[in-house]
Amino acid sequence: MIKVENVSKDYELDDGTKVTAVKDISFEVKEGEILGIMGRSGSGKTTLLRALRGVEHIDAGKITVGDVSVDAGSSQFYYNNLKKETAIHLQRSFGVWPDTVRENVLRKLYARRYFDEGDTNFEVAESEFGEEADELLELVSLTHKKDHYASVLSGGEKQRLIMARQLAKQPKALLLDEPATMACPKTKQEILDAVKKINKELKITVILVSHLPDVQKYLADRVILLEDGEIADEGSADEIFYNPKHEYTKGLLRS
């Protein structure tokens, strides 16, 4: 479903120095699988996620998501197509409208067809997407808050609303960047449970970037460890955390 083949990405600093963020990375993700990616700060996790999202052009290799492929020579047109295949969830509370929870989801559903989220005709949105909006809210356990304004939601509820809005795009893959890292235990569990439910019920493929072992153990079917832009270890969550081979994951086991 997702195939990354010999992907590399360099950045040039202001002084002309070249920094390699991702170096010759290859892996595949099956449809419906949750792949965890972890590593130290600067290991290439975010660059890789941004490349999969289509917002970072790669310098070498090839990325395929569903039926869309991009390589170093691809034009912006193909990277835009890659964006349509993926949705990304960031740790943020912006990106929602000062409307009710349900209206926020209706806006995104309306924009999927009519391309203008800011000028949503709610009468049309309700008639065409009302049932789908309710299904998405049920999926992220926000049905009981559907008529509440987004501004009064808790942090975890806002995160789940953003997730519902991303799912309204009907992506092939959901990309998660440090979900719930700064959240309290209760909020974190709510977000992780929502991800697990989404994966199970929609069979959506998930790539999860998190440095937290408990998050990876709870969600990931398989984990990749990045070190200096390269894959340093790979295996099931149990193999990575309970029988670690790399000093980084050995350190996590000791902590």
mmCIF file with all atom_site columns, C-alpha atoms in Angstrom, residues 48-219:
data_model
loop_
_atom_site.group_PDB
_atom_site.id
_atom_site.type_symbol
_atom_site.label_atom_id
_atom_site.label_alt_id
_atom_site.label_comp_id
_atom_site.label_asym_id
_atom_site.label_entity_id
_atom_site.label_seq_id
_atom_site.pdbx_PDB_ins_code
_atom_site.Cartn_x
_atom_site.Cartn_y
_atom_site.Cartn_z
_atom_site.occupancy
_atom_site.B_iso_or_equiv
_atom_site.pdbx_formal_charge
_atom_site.auth_seq_id
_atom_site.auth_comp_id
_atom_site.auth_asym_id
_atom_site.auth_atom_id
_atom_site.pdbx_PDB_model_num
ATOM 1   C CA . LEU A 1 48  ? 10.324  11.255 6.270   1.00 0.00 ? 48  LEU A CA 1
ATOM 2   C CA . LEU A 1 49  ? 6.751   11.986 7.369   1.00 0.00 ? 49  LEU A CA 1
ATOM 3   C CA . ARG A 1 50  ? 6.698   15.244 5.396   1.00 0.00 ? 50  ARG A CA 1
ATOM 4   C CA . ALA A 1 51  ? 7.974   13.398 2.319   1.00 0.00 ? 51  ALA A CA 1
ATOM 5   C CA . LEU A 1 52  ? 5.209   10.818 2.670   1.00 0.00 ? 52  LEU A CA 1
ATOM 6   C CA . ARG A 1 53  ? 2.718   13.664 2.999   1.00 0.00 ? 53  ARG A CA 1
ATOM 7   C CA . GLY A 1 54  ? 3.962   15.226 -0.242  1.00 0.00 ? 54  GLY A CA 1
ATOM 8   C CA . VAL A 1 55  ? 5.083   18.545 1.235   1.00 0.00 ? 55  VAL A CA 1
ATOM 9   C CA . GLU A 1 56  ? 8.789   17.694 1.017   1.00 0.00 ? 56  GLU A CA 1
ATOM 10  C CA . HIS A 1 57  ? 10.312  16.901 -2.359  1.00 0.00 ? 57  HIS A CA 1
ATOM 11  C CA . ILE A 1 58  ? 12.783  14.021 -2.220  1.00 0.00 ? 58  ILE A CA 1
ATOM 12  C CA . ASP A 1 59  ? 16.237  14.111 -3.799  1.00 0.00 ? 59  ASP A CA 1
ATOM 13  C CA . ALA A 1 60  ? 16.471  10.428 -4.694  1.00 0.00 ? 60  ALA A CA 1
ATOM 14  C CA . GLY A 1 61  ? 14.344  7.301  -4.661  1.00 0.00 ? 61  GLY A CA 1
ATOM 15  C CA . LYS A 1 62  ? 10.607  6.792  -4.993  1.00 0.00 ? 62  LYS A CA 1
ATOM 16  C CA . ILE A 1 63  ? 7.519   6.986  -2.768  1.00 0.00 ? 63  ILE A CA 1
ATOM 17  C CA . THR A 1 64  ? 4.267   5.204  -3.616  1.00 0.00 ? 64  THR A CA 1
ATOM 18  C CA . VAL A 1 65  ? 1.011   5.600  -1.706  1.00 0.00 ? 65  VAL A CA 1
ATOM 19  C CA . GLY A 1 66  ? -1.867  3.683  -3.233  1.00 0.00 ? 66  GLY A CA 1
ATOM 20  C CA . ASP A 1 67  ? -1.848  4.450  -6.947  1.00 0.00 ? 67  ASP A CA 1
ATOM 21  C CA . VAL A 1 68  ? 0.258   7.624  -6.676  1.00 0.00 ? 68  VAL A CA 1
ATOM 22  C CA . SER A 1 69  ? 4.042   7.659  -7.011  1.00 0.00 ? 69  SER A CA 1
ATOM 23  C CA . VAL A 1 70  ? 6.601   10.466 -6.812  1.00 0.00 ? 70  VAL A CA 1
ATOM 24  C CA . ASP A 1 71  ? 10.343  10.546 -7.341  1.00 0.00 ? 71  ASP A CA 1
ATOM 25  C CA . ALA A 1 72  ? 13.077  13.162 -7.456  1.00 0.00 ? 72  ALA A CA 1
ATOM 26  C CA . GLY A 1 73  ? 12.011  14.298 -10.913 1.00 0.00 ? 73  GLY A CA 1
ATOM 27  C CA . SER A 1 74  ? 8.288   14.554 -10.219 1.00 0.00 ? 74  SER A CA 1
ATOM 28  C CA . SER A 1 75  ? 6.564   17.903 -10.721 1.00 0.00 ? 75  SER A CA 1
ATOM 29  C CA . GLN A 1 76  ? 4.441   19.626 -8.084  1.00 0.00 ? 76  GLN A CA 1
ATOM 30  C CA . PHE A 1 77  ? 1.359   18.155 -9.774  1.00 0.00 ? 77  PHE A CA 1
ATOM 31  C CA . TYR A 1 78  ? 2.314   14.651 -8.620  1.00 0.00 ? 78  TYR A CA 1
ATOM 32  C CA . TYR A 1 79  ? 3.236   15.815 -5.128  1.00 0.00 ? 79  TYR A CA 1
ATOM 33  C CA . ASN A 1 80  ? -0.200  17.438 -4.929  1.00 0.00 ? 80  ASN A CA 1
ATOM 34  C CA . ASN A 1 81  ? -1.737  14.097 -5.879  1.00 0.00 ? 81  ASN A CA 1
ATOM 35  C CA . LEU A 1 82  ? 0.232   12.483 -3.069  1.00 0.00 ? 82  LEU A CA 1
ATOM 36  C CA . LYS A 1 83  ? -1.300  15.003 -0.649  1.00 0.00 ? 83  LYS A CA 1
ATOM 37  C CA . LYS A 1 84  ? -4.753  13.802 -1.705  1.00 0.00 ? 84  LYS A CA 1
ATOM 38  C CA . GLU A 1 85  ? -3.845  10.243 -0.729  1.00 0.00 ? 85  GLU A CA 1
ATOM 39  C CA . THR A 1 86  ? -2.665  11.162 2.764   1.00 0.00 ? 86  THR A CA 1
ATOM 40  C CA . ALA A 1 87  ? -3.818  13.132 5.783   1.00 0.00 ? 87  ALA A CA 1
ATOM 41  C CA . ILE A 1 88  ? -1.566  14.308 8.585   1.00 0.00 ? 88  ILE A CA 1
ATOM 42  C CA . HIS A 1 89  ? -2.446  14.865 12.214  1.00 0.00 ? 89  HIS A CA 1
ATOM 43  C CA . LEU A 1 90  ? -0.237  17.250 14.177  1.00 0.00 ? 90  LEU A CA 1
ATOM 44  C CA . GLN A 1 91  ? -0.249  18.166 17.859  1.00 0.00 ? 91  GLN A CA 1
ATOM 45  C CA . ARG A 1 92  ? -2.171  21.389 17.551  1.00 0.00 ? 92  ARG A CA 1
ATOM 46  C CA . SER A 1 93  ? -5.453  23.017 18.511  1.00 0.00 ? 93  SER A CA 1
ATOM 47  C CA . PHE A 1 94  ? -5.630  25.366 15.531  1.00 0.00 ? 94  PHE A CA 1
ATOM 48  C CA . GLY A 1 95  ? -7.082  24.250 12.234  1.00 0.00 ? 95  GLY A CA 1
ATOM 49  C CA . VAL A 1 96  ? -10.681 24.246 13.506  1.00 0.00 ? 96  VAL A CA 1
ATOM 50  C CA . TRP A 1 97  ? -13.445 26.747 12.900  1.00 0.00 ? 97  TRP A CA 1
ATOM 51  C CA . PRO A 1 98  ? -15.298 28.688 15.659  1.00 0.00 ? 98  PRO A CA 1
ATOM 52  C CA . ASP A 1 99  ? -18.359 26.564 14.878  1.00 0.00 ? 99  ASP A CA 1
ATOM 53  C CA . THR A 1 100 ? -19.898 23.540 16.521  1.00 0.00 ? 100 THR A CA 1
ATOM 54  C CA . VAL A 1 101 ? -18.114 20.208 16.404  1.00 0.00 ? 101 VAL A CA 1
ATOM 55  C CA . ARG A 1 102 ? -20.524 18.855 13.796  1.00 0.00 ? 102 ARG A CA 1
ATOM 56  C CA . GLU A 1 103 ? -20.284 21.982 11.633  1.00 0.00 ? 103 GLU A CA 1
ATOM 57  C CA . ASN A 1 104 ? -16.502 21.659 11.657  1.00 0.00 ? 104 ASN A CA 1
ATOM 58  C CA . VAL A 1 105 ? -16.764 18.177 10.200  1.00 0.00 ? 105 VAL A CA 1
ATOM 59  C CA . LEU A 1 106 ? -19.460 19.247 7.714   1.00 0.00 ? 106 LEU A CA 1
ATOM 60  C CA . ARG A 1 107 ? -17.157 22.019 6.466   1.00 0.00 ? 107 ARG A CA 1
ATOM 61  C CA . LYS A 1 108 ? -14.405 19.522 5.663   1.00 0.00 ? 108 LYS A CA 1
ATOM 62  C CA . LEU A 1 109 ? -16.830 17.116 3.982   1.00 0.00 ? 109 LEU A CA 1
ATOM 63  C CA . TYR A 1 110 ? -18.269 19.974 1.914   1.00 0.00 ? 110 TYR A CA 1
ATOM 64  C CA . ALA A 1 111 ? -14.765 21.061 0.875   1.00 0.00 ? 111 ALA A CA 1
ATOM 65  C CA . ARG A 1 112 ? -13.952 17.540 -0.286  1.00 0.00 ? 112 ARG A CA 1
ATOM 66  C CA . ARG A 1 113 ? -16.539 17.947 -3.052  1.00 0.00 ? 113 ARG A CA 1
ATOM 67  C CA . TYR A 1 114 ? -16.839 21.709 -3.560  1.00 0.00 ? 114 TYR A CA 1
ATOM 68  C CA . PHE A 1 115 ? -13.258 22.795 -2.710  1.00 0.00 ? 115 PHE A CA 1
ATOM 69  C CA . ASP A 1 116 ? -14.241 25.747 -0.508  1.00 0.00 ? 116 ASP A CA 1
ATOM 70  C CA . GLU A 1 117 ? -14.334 25.073 3.203   1.00 0.00 ? 117 GLU A CA 1
ATOM 71  C CA . GLY A 1 118 ? -14.649 28.754 4.043   1.00 0.00 ? 118 GLY A CA 1
ATOM 72  C CA . ASP A 1 119 ? -17.866 29.264 2.083   1.00 0.00 ? 119 ASP A CA 1
ATOM 73  C CA . THR A 1 120 ? -19.744 26.165 3.179   1.00 0.00 ? 120 THR A CA 1
ATOM 74  C CA . ASN A 1 121 ? -23.438 26.030 2.370   1.00 0.00 ? 121 ASN A CA 1
ATOM 75  C CA . PHE A 1 122 ? -24.610 24.196 5.501   1.00 0.00 ? 122 PHE A CA 1
ATOM 76  C CA . GLU A 1 123 ? -28.010 23.348 4.016   1.00 0.00 ? 123 GLU A CA 1
ATOM 77  C CA . VAL A 1 124 ? -26.296 21.520 1.155   1.00 0.00 ? 124 VAL A CA 1
ATOM 78  C CA . ALA A 1 125 ? -23.671 20.073 3.486   1.00 0.00 ? 125 ALA A CA 1
ATOM 79  C CA . GLU A 1 126 ? -26.342 18.685 5.794   1.00 0.00 ? 126 GLU A CA 1
ATOM 80  C CA . SER A 1 127 ? -28.359 17.105 3.000   1.00 0.00 ? 127 SER A CA 1
ATOM 81  C CA . GLU A 1 128 ? -25.329 15.526 1.309   1.00 0.00 ? 128 GLU A CA 1
ATOM 82  C CA . PHE A 1 129 ? -22.979 14.743 4.187   1.00 0.00 ? 129 PHE A CA 1
ATOM 83  C CA . GLY A 1 130 ? -24.999 14.770 7.398   1.00 0.00 ? 130 GLY A CA 1
ATOM 84  C CA . GLU A 1 131 ? -24.971 11.001 7.841   1.00 0.00 ? 131 GLU A CA 1
ATOM 85  C CA . GLU A 1 132 ? -21.240 10.783 7.105   1.00 0.00 ? 132 GLU A CA 1
ATOM 86  C CA . ALA A 1 133 ? -20.511 13.562 9.604   1.00 0.00 ? 133 ALA A CA 1
ATOM 87  C CA . ASP A 1 134 ? -22.371 11.631 12.303  1.00 0.00 ? 134 ASP A CA 1
ATOM 88  C CA . GLU A 1 135 ? -20.424 8.464  11.470  1.00 0.00 ? 135 GLU A CA 1
ATOM 89  C CA . LEU A 1 136 ? -17.103 10.285 11.794  1.00 0.00 ? 136 LEU A CA 1
ATOM 90  C CA . LEU A 1 137 ? -18.083 11.815 15.122  1.00 0.00 ? 137 LEU A CA 1
ATOM 91  C CA . GLU A 1 138 ? -19.102 8.390  16.391  1.00 0.00 ? 138 GLU A CA 1
ATOM 92  C CA . LEU A 1 139 ? -15.754 7.011  15.235  1.00 0.00 ? 139 LEU A CA 1
ATOM 93  C CA . VAL A 1 140 ? -13.799 9.508  17.341  1.00 0.00 ? 140 VAL A CA 1
ATOM 94  C CA . SER A 1 141 ? -16.292 9.346  20.245  1.00 0.00 ? 141 SER A CA 1
ATOM 95  C CA . LEU A 1 142 ? -17.533 12.922 19.932  1.00 0.00 ? 142 LEU A CA 1
ATOM 96  C CA . THR A 1 143 ? -21.213 12.318 19.240  1.00 0.00 ? 143 THR A CA 1
ATOM 97  C CA . HIS A 1 144 ? -22.150 13.660 22.676  1.00 0.00 ? 144 HIS A CA 1
ATOM 98  C CA . LYS A 1 145 ? -20.299 16.905 21.896  1.00 0.00 ? 145 LYS A CA 1
ATOM 99  C CA . LYS A 1 146 ? -21.597 17.446 18.360  1.00 0.00 ? 146 LYS A CA 1
ATOM 100 C CA . ASP A 1 147 ? -23.488 20.655 19.223  1.00 0.00 ? 147 ASP A CA 1
ATOM 101 C CA . HIS A 1 148 ? -20.731 22.108 21.415  1.00 0.00 ? 148 HIS A CA 1
ATOM 102 C CA . TYR A 1 149 ? -18.557 24.885 20.031  1.00 0.00 ? 149 TYR A CA 1
ATOM 103 C CA . ALA A 1 150 ? -14.982 23.845 19.305  1.00 0.00 ? 150 ALA A CA 1
ATOM 104 C CA . SER A 1 151 ? -13.622 26.540 21.615  1.00 0.00 ? 151 SER A CA 1
ATOM 105 C CA . VAL A 1 152 ? -15.048 24.859 24.726  1.00 0.00 ? 152 VAL A CA 1
ATOM 106 C CA . LEU A 1 153 ? -13.649 21.396 24.010  1.00 0.00 ? 153 LEU A CA 1
ATOM 107 C CA . SER A 1 154 ? -10.884 19.897 26.094  1.00 0.00 ? 154 SER A CA 1
ATOM 108 C CA . GLY A 1 155 ? -7.450  19.403 24.545  1.00 0.00 ? 155 GLY A CA 1
ATOM 109 C CA . GLY A 1 156 ? -8.108  15.735 23.830  1.00 0.00 ? 156 GLY A CA 1
ATOM 110 C CA . GLU A 1 157 ? -11.504 16.485 22.322  1.00 0.00 ? 157 GLU A CA 1
ATOM 111 C CA . LYS A 1 158 ? -9.973  19.083 20.001  1.00 0.00 ? 158 LYS A CA 1
ATOM 112 C CA . GLN A 1 159 ? -7.374  16.549 18.881  1.00 0.00 ? 159 GLN A CA 1
ATOM 113 C CA . ARG A 1 160 ? -10.107 14.036 18.093  1.00 0.00 ? 160 ARG A CA 1
ATOM 114 C CA . LEU A 1 161 ? -12.099 16.688 16.223  1.00 0.00 ? 161 LEU A CA 1
ATOM 115 C CA . ILE A 1 162 ? -9.054  17.465 14.087  1.00 0.00 ? 162 ILE A CA 1
ATOM 116 C CA . MET A 1 163 ? -8.696  13.743 13.440  1.00 0.00 ? 163 MET A CA 1
ATOM 117 C CA . ALA A 1 164 ? -12.330 13.514 12.298  1.00 0.00 ? 164 ALA A CA 1
ATOM 118 C CA . ARG A 1 165 ? -11.776 16.445 9.952   1.00 0.00 ? 165 ARG A CA 1
ATOM 119 C CA . GLN A 1 166 ? -8.731  14.741 8.455   1.00 0.00 ? 166 GLN A CA 1
ATOM 120 C CA . LEU A 1 167 ? -10.677 11.511 7.971   1.00 0.00 ? 167 LEU A CA 1
ATOM 121 C CA . ALA A 1 168 ? -13.360 13.475 6.111   1.00 0.00 ? 168 ALA A CA 1
ATOM 122 C CA . LYS A 1 169 ? -10.855 13.738 3.260   1.00 0.00 ? 169 LYS A CA 1
ATOM 123 C CA . GLN A 1 170 ? -10.989 9.932  2.849   1.00 0.00 ? 170 GLN A CA 1
ATOM 124 C CA . PRO A 1 171 ? -7.225  9.477  2.835   1.00 0.00 ? 171 PRO A CA 1
ATOM 125 C CA . LYS A 1 172 ? -5.504  6.189  2.019   1.00 0.00 ? 172 LYS A CA 1
ATOM 126 C CA . ALA A 1 173 ? -3.026  6.765  4.844   1.00 0.00 ? 173 ALA A CA 1
ATOM 127 C CA . LEU A 1 174 ? -3.126  8.691  8.110   1.00 0.00 ? 174 LEU A CA 1
ATOM 128 C CA . LEU A 1 175 ? 0.196   10.197 9.226   1.00 0.00 ? 175 LEU A CA 1
ATOM 129 C CA . LEU A 1 176 ? 0.544   10.959 12.940  1.00 0.00 ? 176 LEU A CA 1
ATOM 130 C CA . ASP A 1 177 ? 3.307   13.202 14.277  1.00 0.00 ? 177 ASP A CA 1
ATOM 131 C CA . GLU A 1 178 ? 3.792   12.751 18.034  1.00 0.00 ? 178 GLU A CA 1
ATOM 132 C CA . PRO A 1 179 ? 0.104   12.309 18.932  1.00 0.00 ? 179 PRO A CA 1
ATOM 133 C CA . ALA A 1 180 ? -0.667  13.101 22.573  1.00 0.00 ? 180 ALA A CA 1
ATOM 134 C CA . THR A 1 181 ? 2.972   13.622 23.569  1.00 0.00 ? 181 THR A CA 1
ATOM 135 C CA . MET A 1 182 ? 2.161   16.692 25.668  1.00 0.00 ? 182 MET A CA 1
ATOM 136 C CA . ALA A 1 183 ? -1.218  15.456 26.870  1.00 0.00 ? 183 ALA A CA 1
ATOM 137 C CA . CYS A 1 184 ? -2.224  14.336 30.353  1.00 0.00 ? 184 CYS A CA 1
ATOM 138 C CA . PRO A 1 185 ? -2.665  10.562 30.811  1.00 0.00 ? 185 PRO A CA 1
ATOM 139 C CA . LYS A 1 186 ? -6.451  10.626 30.362  1.00 0.00 ? 186 LYS A CA 1
ATOM 140 C CA . THR A 1 187 ? -6.300  12.806 27.246  1.00 0.00 ? 187 THR A CA 1
ATOM 141 C CA . LYS A 1 188 ? -3.485  10.730 25.776  1.00 0.00 ? 188 LYS A CA 1
ATOM 142 C CA . GLN A 1 189 ? -5.459  7.526  26.219  1.00 0.00 ? 189 GLN A CA 1
ATOM 143 C CA . GLU A 1 190 ? -8.523  9.060  24.554  1.00 0.00 ? 190 GLU A CA 1
ATOM 144 C CA . ILE A 1 191 ? -6.457  10.026 21.508  1.00 0.00 ? 191 ILE A CA 1
ATOM 145 C CA . LEU A 1 192 ? -4.718  6.641  21.278  1.00 0.00 ? 192 LEU A CA 1
ATOM 146 C CA . ASP A 1 193 ? -8.030  4.800  21.612  1.00 0.00 ? 193 ASP A CA 1
ATOM 147 C CA . ALA A 1 194 ? -9.429  6.930  18.775  1.00 0.00 ? 194 ALA A CA 1
ATOM 148 C CA . VAL A 1 195 ? -6.475  6.017  16.545  1.00 0.00 ? 195 VAL A CA 1
ATOM 149 C CA . LYS A 1 196 ? -6.915  2.320  17.315  1.00 0.00 ? 196 LYS A CA 1
ATOM 150 C CA . LYS A 1 197 ? -10.654 2.494  16.586  1.00 0.00 ? 197 LYS A CA 1
ATOM 151 C CA . ILE A 1 198 ? -10.075 4.356  13.307  1.00 0.00 ? 198 ILE A CA 1
ATOM 152 C CA . ASN A 1 199 ? -7.516  1.787  12.189  1.00 0.00 ? 199 ASN A CA 1
ATOM 153 C CA . LYS A 1 200 ? -9.746  -1.152 13.107  1.00 0.00 ? 200 LYS A CA 1
ATOM 154 C CA . GLU A 1 201 ? -13.030 0.101  11.679  1.00 0.00 ? 201 GLU A CA 1
ATOM 155 C CA . LEU A 1 202 ? -11.807 1.934  8.563   1.00 0.00 ? 202 LEU A CA 1
ATOM 156 C CA . LYS A 1 203 ? -8.846  -0.393 7.885   1.00 0.00 ? 203 LYS A CA 1
ATOM 157 C CA . ILE A 1 204 ? -6.863  2.761  7.258   1.00 0.00 ? 204 ILE A CA 1
ATOM 158 C CA . THR A 1 205 ? -3.073  2.527  7.070   1.00 0.00 ? 205 THR A CA 1
ATOM 159 C CA . VAL A 1 206 ? -1.321  4.527  9.792   1.00 0.00 ? 206 VAL A CA 1
ATOM 160 C CA . ILE A 1 207 ? 2.250   5.759  10.108  1.00 0.00 ? 207 ILE A CA 1
ATOM 161 C CA . LEU A 1 208 ? 2.952   6.854  13.642  1.00 0.00 ? 208 LEU A CA 1
ATOM 162 C CA . VAL A 1 209 ? 5.929   9.005  14.650  1.00 0.00 ? 209 VAL A CA 1
ATOM 163 C CA . SER A 1 210 ? 6.436   8.965  18.412  1.00 0.00 ? 210 SER A CA 1
ATOM 164 C CA . HIS A 1 211 ? 9.414   8.758  20.748  1.00 0.00 ? 211 HIS A CA 1
ATOM 165 C CA . LEU A 1 212 ? 7.228   7.299  23.511  1.00 0.00 ? 212 LEU A CA 1
ATOM 166 C CA . PRO A 1 213 ? 7.595   3.513  23.896  1.00 0.00 ? 213 PRO A CA 1
ATOM 167 C CA . ASP A 1 214 ? 4.167   3.133  25.531  1.00 0.00 ? 214 ASP A CA 1
ATOM 168 C CA . VAL A 1 215 ? 2.504   4.791  22.522  1.00 0.00 ? 215 VAL A CA 1
ATOM 169 C CA . GLN A 1 216 ? 4.341   2.526  20.091  1.00 0.00 ? 216 GLN A CA 1
ATOM 170 C CA . LYS A 1 217 ? 3.602   -0.603 22.156  1.00 0.00 ? 217 LYS A CA 1
ATOM 171 C CA . TYR A 1 218 ? -0.093  0.258  22.317  1.00 0.00 ? 218 TYR A CA 1
ATOM 172 C CA . LEU A 1 219 ? -0.587  1.075  18.634  1.00 0.00 ? 219 LEU A CA 1
#
